[in-house]
PDB file of C-alpha atoms in Angstrom:
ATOM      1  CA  UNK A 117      29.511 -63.477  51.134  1.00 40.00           C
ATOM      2  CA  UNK A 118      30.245 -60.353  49.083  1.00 41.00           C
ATOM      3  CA  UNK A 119      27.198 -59.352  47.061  1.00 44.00           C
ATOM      4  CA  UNK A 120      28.252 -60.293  42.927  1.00 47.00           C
ATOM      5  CA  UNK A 121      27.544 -57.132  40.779  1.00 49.00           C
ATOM      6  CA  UNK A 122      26.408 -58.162  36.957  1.00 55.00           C
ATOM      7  CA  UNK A 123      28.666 -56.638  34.859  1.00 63.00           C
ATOM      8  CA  UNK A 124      27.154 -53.611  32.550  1.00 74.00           C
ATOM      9  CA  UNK A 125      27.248 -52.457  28.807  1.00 83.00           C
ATOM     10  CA  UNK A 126      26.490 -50.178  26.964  1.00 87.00           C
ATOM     11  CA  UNK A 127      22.629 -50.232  27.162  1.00 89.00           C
ATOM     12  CA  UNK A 128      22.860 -51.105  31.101  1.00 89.00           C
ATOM     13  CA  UNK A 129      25.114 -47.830  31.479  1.00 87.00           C
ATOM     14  CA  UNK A 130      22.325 -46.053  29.856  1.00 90.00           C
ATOM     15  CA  UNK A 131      19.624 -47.601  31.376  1.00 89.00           C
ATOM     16  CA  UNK A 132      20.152 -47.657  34.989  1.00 85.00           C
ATOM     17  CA  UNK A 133      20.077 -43.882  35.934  1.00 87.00           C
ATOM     18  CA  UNK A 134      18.196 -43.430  32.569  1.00 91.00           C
ATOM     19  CA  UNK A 135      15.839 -40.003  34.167  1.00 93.00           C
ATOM     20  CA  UNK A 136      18.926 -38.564  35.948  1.00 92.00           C
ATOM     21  CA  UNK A 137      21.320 -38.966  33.082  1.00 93.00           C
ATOM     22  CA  UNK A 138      18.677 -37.446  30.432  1.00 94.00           C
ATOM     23  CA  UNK A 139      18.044 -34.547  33.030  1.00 94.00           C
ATOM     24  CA  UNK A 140      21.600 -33.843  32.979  1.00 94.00           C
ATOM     25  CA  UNK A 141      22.472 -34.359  29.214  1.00 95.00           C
ATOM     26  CA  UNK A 142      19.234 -31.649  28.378  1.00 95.00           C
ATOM     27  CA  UNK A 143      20.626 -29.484  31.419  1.00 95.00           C
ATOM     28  CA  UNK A 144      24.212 -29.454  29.543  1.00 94.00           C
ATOM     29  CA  UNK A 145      23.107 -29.214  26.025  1.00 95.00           C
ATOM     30  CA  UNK A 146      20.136 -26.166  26.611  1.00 93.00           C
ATOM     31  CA  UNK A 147      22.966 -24.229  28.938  1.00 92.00           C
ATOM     32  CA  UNK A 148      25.005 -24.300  25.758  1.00 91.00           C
ATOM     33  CA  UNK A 149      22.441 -23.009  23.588  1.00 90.00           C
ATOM     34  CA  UNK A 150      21.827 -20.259  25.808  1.00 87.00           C
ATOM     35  CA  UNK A 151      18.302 -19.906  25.729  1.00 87.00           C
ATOM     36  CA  UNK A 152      17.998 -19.621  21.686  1.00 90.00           C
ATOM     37  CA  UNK A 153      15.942 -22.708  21.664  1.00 91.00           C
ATOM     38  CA  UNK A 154      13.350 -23.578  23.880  1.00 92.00           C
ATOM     39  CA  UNK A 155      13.945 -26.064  27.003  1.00 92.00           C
ATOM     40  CA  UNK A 156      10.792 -27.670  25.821  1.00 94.00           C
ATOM     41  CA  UNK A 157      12.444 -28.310  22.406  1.00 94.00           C
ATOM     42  CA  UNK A 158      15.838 -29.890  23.417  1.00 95.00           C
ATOM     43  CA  UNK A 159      13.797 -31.371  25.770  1.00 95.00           C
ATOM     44  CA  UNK A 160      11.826 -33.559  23.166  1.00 95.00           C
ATOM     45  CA  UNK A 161      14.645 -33.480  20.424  1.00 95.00           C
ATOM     46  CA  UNK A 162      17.214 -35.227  23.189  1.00 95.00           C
ATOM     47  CA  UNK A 163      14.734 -37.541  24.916  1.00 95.00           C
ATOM     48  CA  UNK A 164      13.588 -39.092  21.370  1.00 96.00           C
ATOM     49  CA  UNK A 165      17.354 -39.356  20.321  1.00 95.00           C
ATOM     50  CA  UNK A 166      18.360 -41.128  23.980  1.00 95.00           C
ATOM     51  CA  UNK A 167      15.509 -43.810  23.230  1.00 94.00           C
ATOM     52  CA  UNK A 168      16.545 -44.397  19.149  1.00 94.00           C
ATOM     53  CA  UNK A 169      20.021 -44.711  20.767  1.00 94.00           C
ATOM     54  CA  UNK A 170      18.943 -46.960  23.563  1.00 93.00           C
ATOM     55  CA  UNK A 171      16.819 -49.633  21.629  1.00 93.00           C
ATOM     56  CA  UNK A 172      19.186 -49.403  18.245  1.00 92.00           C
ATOM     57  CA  UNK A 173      22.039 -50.518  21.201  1.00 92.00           C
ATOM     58  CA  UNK A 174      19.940 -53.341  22.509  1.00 90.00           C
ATOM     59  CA  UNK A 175      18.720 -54.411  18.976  1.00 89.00           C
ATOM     60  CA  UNK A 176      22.683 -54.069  16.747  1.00 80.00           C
ATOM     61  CA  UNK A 177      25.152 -53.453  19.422  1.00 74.00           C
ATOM     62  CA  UNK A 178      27.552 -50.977  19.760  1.00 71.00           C
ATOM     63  CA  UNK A 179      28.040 -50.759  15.551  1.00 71.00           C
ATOM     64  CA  UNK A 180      27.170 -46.670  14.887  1.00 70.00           C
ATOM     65  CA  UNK A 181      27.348 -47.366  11.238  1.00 75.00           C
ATOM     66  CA  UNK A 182      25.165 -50.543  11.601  1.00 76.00           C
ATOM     67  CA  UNK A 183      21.599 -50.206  10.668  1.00 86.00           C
ATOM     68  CA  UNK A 184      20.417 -50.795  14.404  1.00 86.00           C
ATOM     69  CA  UNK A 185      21.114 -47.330  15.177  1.00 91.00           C
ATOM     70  CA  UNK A 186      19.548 -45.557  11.612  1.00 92.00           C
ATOM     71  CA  UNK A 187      16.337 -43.869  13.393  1.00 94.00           C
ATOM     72  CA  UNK A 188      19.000 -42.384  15.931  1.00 94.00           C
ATOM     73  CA  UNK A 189      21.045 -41.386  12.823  1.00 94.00           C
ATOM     74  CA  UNK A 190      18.011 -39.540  11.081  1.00 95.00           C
ATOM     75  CA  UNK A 191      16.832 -38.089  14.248  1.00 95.00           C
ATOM     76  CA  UNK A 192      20.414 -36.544  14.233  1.00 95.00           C
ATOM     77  CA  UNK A 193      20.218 -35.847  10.751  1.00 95.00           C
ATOM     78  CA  UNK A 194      17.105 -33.708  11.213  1.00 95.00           C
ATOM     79  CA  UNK A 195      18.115 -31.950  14.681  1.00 95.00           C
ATOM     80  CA  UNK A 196      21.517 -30.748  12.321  1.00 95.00           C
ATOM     81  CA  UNK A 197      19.539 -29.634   9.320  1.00 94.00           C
ATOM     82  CA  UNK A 198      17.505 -27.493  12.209  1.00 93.00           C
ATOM     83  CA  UNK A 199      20.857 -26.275  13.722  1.00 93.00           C
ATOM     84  CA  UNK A 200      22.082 -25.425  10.670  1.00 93.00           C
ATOM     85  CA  UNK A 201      19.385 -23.190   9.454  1.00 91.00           C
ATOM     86  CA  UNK A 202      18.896 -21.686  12.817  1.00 92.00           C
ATOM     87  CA  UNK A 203      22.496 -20.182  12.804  1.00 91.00           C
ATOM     88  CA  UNK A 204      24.174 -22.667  15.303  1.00 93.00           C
ATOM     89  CA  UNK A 205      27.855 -23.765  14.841  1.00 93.00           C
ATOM     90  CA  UNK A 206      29.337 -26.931  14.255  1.00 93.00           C
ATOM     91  CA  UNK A 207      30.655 -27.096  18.382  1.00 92.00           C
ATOM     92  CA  UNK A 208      27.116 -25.871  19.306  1.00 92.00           C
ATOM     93  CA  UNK A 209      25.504 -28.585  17.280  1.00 94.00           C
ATOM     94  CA  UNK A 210      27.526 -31.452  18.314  1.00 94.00           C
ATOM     95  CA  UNK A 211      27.440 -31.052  21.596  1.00 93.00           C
ATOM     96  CA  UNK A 212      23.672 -32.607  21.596  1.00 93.00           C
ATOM     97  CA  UNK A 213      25.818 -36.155  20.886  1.00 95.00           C
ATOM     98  CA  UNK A 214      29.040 -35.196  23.089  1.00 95.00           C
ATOM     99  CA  UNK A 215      26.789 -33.802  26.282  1.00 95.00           C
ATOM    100  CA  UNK A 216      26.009 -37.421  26.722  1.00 95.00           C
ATOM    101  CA  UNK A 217      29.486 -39.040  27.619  1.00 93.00           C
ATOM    102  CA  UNK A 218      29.447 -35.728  30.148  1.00 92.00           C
ATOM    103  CA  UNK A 219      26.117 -36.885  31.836  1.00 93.00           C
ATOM    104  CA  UNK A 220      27.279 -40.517  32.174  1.00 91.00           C
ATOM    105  CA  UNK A 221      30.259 -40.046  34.118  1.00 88.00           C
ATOM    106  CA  UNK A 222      28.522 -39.864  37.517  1.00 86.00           C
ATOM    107  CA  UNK A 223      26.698 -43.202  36.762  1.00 78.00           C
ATOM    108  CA  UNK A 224      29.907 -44.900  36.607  1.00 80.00           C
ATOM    109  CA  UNK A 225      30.886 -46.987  39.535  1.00 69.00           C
ATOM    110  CA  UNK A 226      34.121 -46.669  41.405  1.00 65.00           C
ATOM    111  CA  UNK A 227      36.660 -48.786  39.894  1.00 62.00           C
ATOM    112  CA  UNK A 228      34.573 -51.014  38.032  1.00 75.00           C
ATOM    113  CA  UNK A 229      36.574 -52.407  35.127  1.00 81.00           C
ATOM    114  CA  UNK A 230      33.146 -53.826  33.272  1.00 80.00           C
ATOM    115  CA  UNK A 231      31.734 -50.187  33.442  1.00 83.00           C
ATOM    116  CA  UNK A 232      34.948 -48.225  32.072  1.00 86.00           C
ATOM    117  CA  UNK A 233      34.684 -50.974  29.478  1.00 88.00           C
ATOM    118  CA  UNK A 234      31.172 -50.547  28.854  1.00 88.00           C
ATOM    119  CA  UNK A 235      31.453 -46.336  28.926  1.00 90.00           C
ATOM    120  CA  UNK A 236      34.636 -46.783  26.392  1.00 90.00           C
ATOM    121  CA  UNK A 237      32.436 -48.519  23.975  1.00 90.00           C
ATOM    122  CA  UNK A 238      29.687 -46.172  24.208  1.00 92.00           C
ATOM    123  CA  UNK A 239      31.306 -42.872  24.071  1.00 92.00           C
ATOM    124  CA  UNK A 240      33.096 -44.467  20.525  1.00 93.00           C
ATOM    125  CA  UNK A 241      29.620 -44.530  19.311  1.00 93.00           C
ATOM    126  CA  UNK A 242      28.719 -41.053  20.224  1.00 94.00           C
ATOM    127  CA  UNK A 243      32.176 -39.918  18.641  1.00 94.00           C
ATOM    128  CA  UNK A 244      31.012 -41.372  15.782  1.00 94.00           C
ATOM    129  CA  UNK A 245      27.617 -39.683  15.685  1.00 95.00           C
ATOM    130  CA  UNK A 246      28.945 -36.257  16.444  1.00 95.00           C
ATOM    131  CA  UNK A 247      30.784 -36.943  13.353  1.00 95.00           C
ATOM    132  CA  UNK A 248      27.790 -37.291  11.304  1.00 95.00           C
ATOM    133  CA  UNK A 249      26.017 -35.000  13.017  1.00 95.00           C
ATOM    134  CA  UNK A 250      28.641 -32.204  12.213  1.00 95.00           C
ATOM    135  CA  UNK A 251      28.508 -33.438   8.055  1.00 95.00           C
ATOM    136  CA  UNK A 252      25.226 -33.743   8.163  1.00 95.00           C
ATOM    137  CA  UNK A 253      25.480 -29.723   9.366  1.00 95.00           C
ATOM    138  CA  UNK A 254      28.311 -29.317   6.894  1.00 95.00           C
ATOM    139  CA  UNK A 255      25.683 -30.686   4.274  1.00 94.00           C
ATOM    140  CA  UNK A 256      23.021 -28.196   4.945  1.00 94.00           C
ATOM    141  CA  UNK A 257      25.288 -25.198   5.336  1.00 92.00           C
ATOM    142  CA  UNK A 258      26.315 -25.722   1.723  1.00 92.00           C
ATOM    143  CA  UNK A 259      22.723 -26.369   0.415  1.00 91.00           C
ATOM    144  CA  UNK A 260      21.538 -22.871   2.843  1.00 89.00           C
ATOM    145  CA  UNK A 261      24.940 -21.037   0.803  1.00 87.00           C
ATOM    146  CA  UNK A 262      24.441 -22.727  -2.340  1.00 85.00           C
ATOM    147  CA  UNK A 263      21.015 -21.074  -2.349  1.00 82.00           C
ATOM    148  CA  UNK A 264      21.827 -17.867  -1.114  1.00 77.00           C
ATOM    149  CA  UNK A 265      24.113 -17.261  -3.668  1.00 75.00           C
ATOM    150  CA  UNK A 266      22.126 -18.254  -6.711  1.00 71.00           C
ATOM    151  CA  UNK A 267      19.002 -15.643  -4.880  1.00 69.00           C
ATOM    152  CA  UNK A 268      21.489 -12.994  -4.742  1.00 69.00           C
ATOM    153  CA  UNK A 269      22.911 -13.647  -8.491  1.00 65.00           C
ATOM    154  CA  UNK A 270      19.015 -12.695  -9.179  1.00 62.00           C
ATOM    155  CA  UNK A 271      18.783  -9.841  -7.306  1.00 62.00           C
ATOM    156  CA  UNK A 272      22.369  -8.714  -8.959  1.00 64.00           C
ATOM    157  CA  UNK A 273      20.764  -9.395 -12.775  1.00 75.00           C
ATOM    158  CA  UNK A 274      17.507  -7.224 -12.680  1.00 85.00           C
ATOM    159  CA  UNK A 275      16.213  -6.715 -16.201  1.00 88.00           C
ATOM    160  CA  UNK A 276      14.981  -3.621 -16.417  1.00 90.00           C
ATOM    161  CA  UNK A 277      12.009  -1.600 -19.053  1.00 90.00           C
ATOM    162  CA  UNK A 278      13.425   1.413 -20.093  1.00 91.00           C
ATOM    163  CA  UNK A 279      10.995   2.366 -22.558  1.00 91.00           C
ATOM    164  CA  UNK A 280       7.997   0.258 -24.896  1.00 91.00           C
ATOM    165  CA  UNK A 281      10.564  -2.043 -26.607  1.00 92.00           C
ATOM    166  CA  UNK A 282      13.456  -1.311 -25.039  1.00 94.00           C
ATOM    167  CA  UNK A 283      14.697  -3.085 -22.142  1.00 95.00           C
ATOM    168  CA  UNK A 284      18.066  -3.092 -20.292  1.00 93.00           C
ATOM    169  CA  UNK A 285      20.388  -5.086 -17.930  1.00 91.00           C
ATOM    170  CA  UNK A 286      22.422  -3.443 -15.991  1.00 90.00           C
ATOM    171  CA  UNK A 287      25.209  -5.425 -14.346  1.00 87.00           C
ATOM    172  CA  UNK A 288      27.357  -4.856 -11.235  1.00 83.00           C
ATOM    173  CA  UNK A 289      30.573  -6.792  -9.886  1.00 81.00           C
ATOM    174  CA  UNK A 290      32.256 -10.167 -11.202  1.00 79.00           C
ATOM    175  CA  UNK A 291      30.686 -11.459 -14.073  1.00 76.00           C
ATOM    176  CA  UNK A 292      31.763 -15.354 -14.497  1.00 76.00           C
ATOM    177  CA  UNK A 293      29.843 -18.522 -16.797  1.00 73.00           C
ATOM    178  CA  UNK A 294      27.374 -19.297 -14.211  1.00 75.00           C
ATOM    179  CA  UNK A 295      26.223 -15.620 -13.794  1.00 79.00           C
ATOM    180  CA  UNK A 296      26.614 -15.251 -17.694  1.00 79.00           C
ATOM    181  CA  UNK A 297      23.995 -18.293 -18.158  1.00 80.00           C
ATOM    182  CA  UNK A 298      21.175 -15.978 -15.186  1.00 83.00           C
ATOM    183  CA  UNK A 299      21.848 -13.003 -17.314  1.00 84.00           C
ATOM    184  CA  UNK A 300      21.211 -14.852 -20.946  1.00 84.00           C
ATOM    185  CA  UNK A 301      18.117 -16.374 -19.752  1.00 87.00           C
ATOM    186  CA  UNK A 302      16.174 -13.744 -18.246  1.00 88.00           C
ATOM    187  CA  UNK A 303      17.110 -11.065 -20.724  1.00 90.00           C
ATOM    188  CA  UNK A 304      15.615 -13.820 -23.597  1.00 90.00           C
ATOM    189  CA  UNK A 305      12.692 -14.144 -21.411  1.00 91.00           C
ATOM    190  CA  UNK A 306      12.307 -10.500 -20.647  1.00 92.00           C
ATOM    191  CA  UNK A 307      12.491 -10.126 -24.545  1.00 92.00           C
ATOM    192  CA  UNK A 308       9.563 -12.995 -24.965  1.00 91.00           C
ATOM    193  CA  UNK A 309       7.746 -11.356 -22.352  1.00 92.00           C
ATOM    194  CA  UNK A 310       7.411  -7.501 -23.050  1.00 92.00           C
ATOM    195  CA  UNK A 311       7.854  -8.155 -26.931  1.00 92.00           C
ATOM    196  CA  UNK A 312      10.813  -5.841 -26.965  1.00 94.00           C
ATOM    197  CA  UNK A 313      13.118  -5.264 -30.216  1.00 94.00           C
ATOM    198  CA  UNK A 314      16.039  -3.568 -28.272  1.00 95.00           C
ATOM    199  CA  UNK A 315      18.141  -4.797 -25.117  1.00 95.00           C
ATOM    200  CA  UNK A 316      20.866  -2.815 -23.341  1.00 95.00           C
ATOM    201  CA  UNK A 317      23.371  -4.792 -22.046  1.00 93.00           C
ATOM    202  CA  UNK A 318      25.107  -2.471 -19.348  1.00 93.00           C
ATOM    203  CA  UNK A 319      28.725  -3.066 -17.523  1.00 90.00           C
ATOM    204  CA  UNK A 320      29.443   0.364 -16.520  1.00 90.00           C
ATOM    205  CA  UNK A 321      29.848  -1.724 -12.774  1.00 87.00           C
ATOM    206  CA  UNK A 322      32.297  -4.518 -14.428  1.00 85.00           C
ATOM    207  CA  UNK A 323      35.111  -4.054 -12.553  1.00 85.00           C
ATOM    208  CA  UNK A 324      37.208  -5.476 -15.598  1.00 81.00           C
ATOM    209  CA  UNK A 325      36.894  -7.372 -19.115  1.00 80.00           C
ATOM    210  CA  UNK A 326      38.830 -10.127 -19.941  1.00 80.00           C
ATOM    211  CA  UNK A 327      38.224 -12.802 -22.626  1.00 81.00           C
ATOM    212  CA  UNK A 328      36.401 -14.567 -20.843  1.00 81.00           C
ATOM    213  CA  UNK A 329      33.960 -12.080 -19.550  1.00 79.00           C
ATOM    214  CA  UNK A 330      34.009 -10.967 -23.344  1.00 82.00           C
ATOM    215  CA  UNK A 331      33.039 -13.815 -24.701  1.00 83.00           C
ATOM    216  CA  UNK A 332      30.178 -13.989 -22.202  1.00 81.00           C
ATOM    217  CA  UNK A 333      28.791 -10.885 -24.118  1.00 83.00           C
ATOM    218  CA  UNK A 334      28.891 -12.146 -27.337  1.00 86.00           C
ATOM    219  CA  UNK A 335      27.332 -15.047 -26.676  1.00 86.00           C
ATOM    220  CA  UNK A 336      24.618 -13.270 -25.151  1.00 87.00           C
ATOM    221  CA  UNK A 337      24.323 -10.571 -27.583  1.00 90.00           C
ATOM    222  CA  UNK A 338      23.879 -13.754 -30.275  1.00 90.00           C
ATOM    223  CA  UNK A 339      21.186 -15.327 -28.550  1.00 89.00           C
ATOM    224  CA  UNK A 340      18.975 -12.065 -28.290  1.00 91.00           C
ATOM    225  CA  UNK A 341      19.998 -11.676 -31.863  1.00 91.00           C
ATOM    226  CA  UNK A 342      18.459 -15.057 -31.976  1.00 91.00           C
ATOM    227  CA  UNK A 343      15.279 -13.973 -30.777  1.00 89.00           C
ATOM    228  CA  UNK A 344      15.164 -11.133 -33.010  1.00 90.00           C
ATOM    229  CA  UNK A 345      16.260  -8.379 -30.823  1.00 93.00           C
ATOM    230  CA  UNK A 346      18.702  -5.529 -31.211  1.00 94.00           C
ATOM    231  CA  UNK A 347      21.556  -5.673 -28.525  1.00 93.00           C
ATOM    232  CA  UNK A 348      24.004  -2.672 -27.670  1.00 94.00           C
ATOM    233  CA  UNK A 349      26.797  -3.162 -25.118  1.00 92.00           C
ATOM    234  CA  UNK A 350      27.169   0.311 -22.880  1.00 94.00           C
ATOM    235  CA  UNK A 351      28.827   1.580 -20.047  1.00 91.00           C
ATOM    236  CA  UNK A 352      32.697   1.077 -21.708  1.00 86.00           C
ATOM    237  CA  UNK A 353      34.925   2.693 -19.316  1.00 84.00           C
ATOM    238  CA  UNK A 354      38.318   4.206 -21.484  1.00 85.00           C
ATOM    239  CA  UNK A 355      40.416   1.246 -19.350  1.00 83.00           C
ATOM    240  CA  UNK A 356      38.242  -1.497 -20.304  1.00 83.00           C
ATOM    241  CA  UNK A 357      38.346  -0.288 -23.468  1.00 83.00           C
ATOM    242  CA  UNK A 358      42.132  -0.354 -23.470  1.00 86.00           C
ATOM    243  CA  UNK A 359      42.184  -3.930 -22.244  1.00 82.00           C
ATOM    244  CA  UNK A 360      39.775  -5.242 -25.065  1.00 82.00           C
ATOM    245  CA  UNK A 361      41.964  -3.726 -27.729  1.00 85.00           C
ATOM    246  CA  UNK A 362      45.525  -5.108 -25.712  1.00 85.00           C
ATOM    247  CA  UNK A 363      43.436  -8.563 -25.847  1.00 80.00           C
ATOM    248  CA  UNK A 364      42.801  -8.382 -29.609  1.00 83.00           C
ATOM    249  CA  UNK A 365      39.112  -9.164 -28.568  1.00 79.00           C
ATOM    250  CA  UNK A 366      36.402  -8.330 -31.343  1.00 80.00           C
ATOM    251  CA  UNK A 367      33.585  -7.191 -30.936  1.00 80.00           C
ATOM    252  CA  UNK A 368      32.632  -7.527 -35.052  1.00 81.00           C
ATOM    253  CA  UNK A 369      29.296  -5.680 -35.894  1.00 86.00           C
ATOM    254  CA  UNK A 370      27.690  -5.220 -32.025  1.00 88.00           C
ATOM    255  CA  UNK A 371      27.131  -1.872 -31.097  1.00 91.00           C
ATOM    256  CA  UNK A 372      28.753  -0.670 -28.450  1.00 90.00           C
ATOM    257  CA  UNK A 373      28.262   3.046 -26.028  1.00 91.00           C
ATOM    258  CA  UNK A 374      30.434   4.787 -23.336  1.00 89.00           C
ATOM    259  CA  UNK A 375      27.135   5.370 -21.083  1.00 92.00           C
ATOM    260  CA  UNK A 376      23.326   4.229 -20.643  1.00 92.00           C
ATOM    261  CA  UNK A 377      22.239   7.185 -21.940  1.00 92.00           C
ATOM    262  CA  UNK A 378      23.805   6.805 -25.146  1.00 92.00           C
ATOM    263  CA  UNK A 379      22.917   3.209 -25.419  1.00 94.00           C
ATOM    264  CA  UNK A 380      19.240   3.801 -24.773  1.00 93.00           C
ATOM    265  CA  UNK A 381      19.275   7.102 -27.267  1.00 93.00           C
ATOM    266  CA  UNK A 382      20.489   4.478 -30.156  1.00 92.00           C
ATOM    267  CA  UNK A 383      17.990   2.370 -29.088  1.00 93.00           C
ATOM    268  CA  UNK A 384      14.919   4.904 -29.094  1.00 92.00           C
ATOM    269  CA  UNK A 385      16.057   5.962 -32.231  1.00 91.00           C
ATOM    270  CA  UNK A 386      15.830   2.418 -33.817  1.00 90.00           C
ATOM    271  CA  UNK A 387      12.572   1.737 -32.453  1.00 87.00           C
ATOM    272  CA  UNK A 388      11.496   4.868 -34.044  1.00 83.00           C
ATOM    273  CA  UNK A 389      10.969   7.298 -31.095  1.00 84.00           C
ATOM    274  CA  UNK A 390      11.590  11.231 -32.004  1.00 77.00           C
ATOM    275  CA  UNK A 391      13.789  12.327 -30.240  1.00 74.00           C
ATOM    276  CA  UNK A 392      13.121  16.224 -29.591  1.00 68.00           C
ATOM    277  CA  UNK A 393      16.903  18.019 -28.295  1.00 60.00           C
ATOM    278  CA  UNK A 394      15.854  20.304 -24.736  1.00 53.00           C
ATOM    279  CA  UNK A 395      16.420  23.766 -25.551  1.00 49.00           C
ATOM    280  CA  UNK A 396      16.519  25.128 -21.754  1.00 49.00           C
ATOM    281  CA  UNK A 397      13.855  28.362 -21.000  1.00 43.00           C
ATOM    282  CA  UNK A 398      14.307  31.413 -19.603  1.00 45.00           C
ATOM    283  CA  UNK A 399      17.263  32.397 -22.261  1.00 42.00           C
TER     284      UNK A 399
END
């Protein structure tokens, strides 16, 4: 009499050859990483992942979404974050999840209907976690961007001392509401902080002044009005100028300069520096 094999799900497939398949998902997963993490590393990350995955199976079924399988779905959730920040793509990152299906083919026996069954069911589970592994990447990638851009808006908005009481910003590039808001507050702080009576506000690197961008500057040159500073606009190039007069934009009472030097020479002046003219020598 024929010996009567038990038919197999999900957790059996996993189970059965459960050393040879991990061996071969790590082998699959740290070829495709190339080295930039250690073996030791996927080692751990894919070995506590196959054992969330295994028991959340056993405990919830084959339900990805279900809350059986959450520890799997954090462990995922942190291994992506780490992906992410070390400079992995989306492919490299989901093929942790999608490895697996790869290293469970051999375990499958020959023409078994109970195991295709039981391999279908499991590989729509990992589908479904490579999804959320790749927006759980997606996630971080935005926060990592999100951050790097509002760092380099600092660096871009350096307030700078130009003399005791005088300070200046000089801007460079595109200068839109949220960069507007950077510039506002630390040129008020800067104002609080050195006690200054005079800001330069310079946009000799504006690439262009429209009413929007315009309207940015007044507001800003109010608010250090409101703190009881002095606030000259240089660096007016003869186009921009052109543009604010085609645009009917006014800019009332403010003071405005072609260059830095003549904006901080105006502003020397009010703070009541003497300013002494250099002759030359040697006439």
């Amino acid at each position: 009499m024929a010996k009567q094999v038990s038919p197999r799900g999900p957790v059996e497939l996993l189970t059965t050859d459960r050393e040879k398949v991990t061996a071969d998902w790590i082998d699959t997963v740290a070829g495709s990483l190339q080295g930039r993490i250690s073996r030791a590393e996927v080692d751990r990350e894919l070995r506590e992942l196959y054992g969330a995955l295994v028991e959340g199976l056993r405990e919830g079924g084959d339900d990805s979404r279900g809350e059986s399988l959450s520890e799997a779905r954090a462990l995922l959730t942190e291994l992506s974050r780490n992906r992410a920040r070390q400079g992995f793509t989306p492919s490299e990152t989901a093929i942790s999840v999608l490895a697996l299906k790869q290293a469970l083919e051999p375990a499958l026996r020959n023409d078994s209907a109970d195991d295709t069954t039981a391999y279908l069911r499991l590989a729509r589970v990992l589908d479904d976690l490579a999804l959320f592994t790749v927006e759980a990447y997606t996630r971080t990638r935005e926060e990592i961007i999100s951050s790097q851009a509002a760092q380099l808006m600092e660096l871009s908005t350096p307030v700078v001392k130009l003399w005791n009481g005088v300070i200046a910003v000089p801007l460079v590039g595109t200068l839109d509401s949220a960069r507007t808001q950077v510039v506002m507050e630390k040129l008020l702080q800067a104002l609080v902080d050195t006690g200054s009576e005079q800001a330069i506000i310079d946009i000799t690197g504006v690439p262009a002044v429209d009413t929007q961008v315009a309207q940015h500057l007044l507001k800003t040159v109010v608010a250090a009005r409101l703190m009881g500073a002095e606030c000259t606009v240089s660096g007016i190039r003869p186009q921009i100028a052109q543009t604010i007069v085609a645009l009917g934009i006014e800019f009332g009472d403010i003071i405005t300069k072609a260059t830095l030097a003549d904006a901080l020479q105006h502003a020397l002046r009010a703070s009541g520096v003497d300013l002494v003219a250099h002759q030359g020598v040697g006439r």
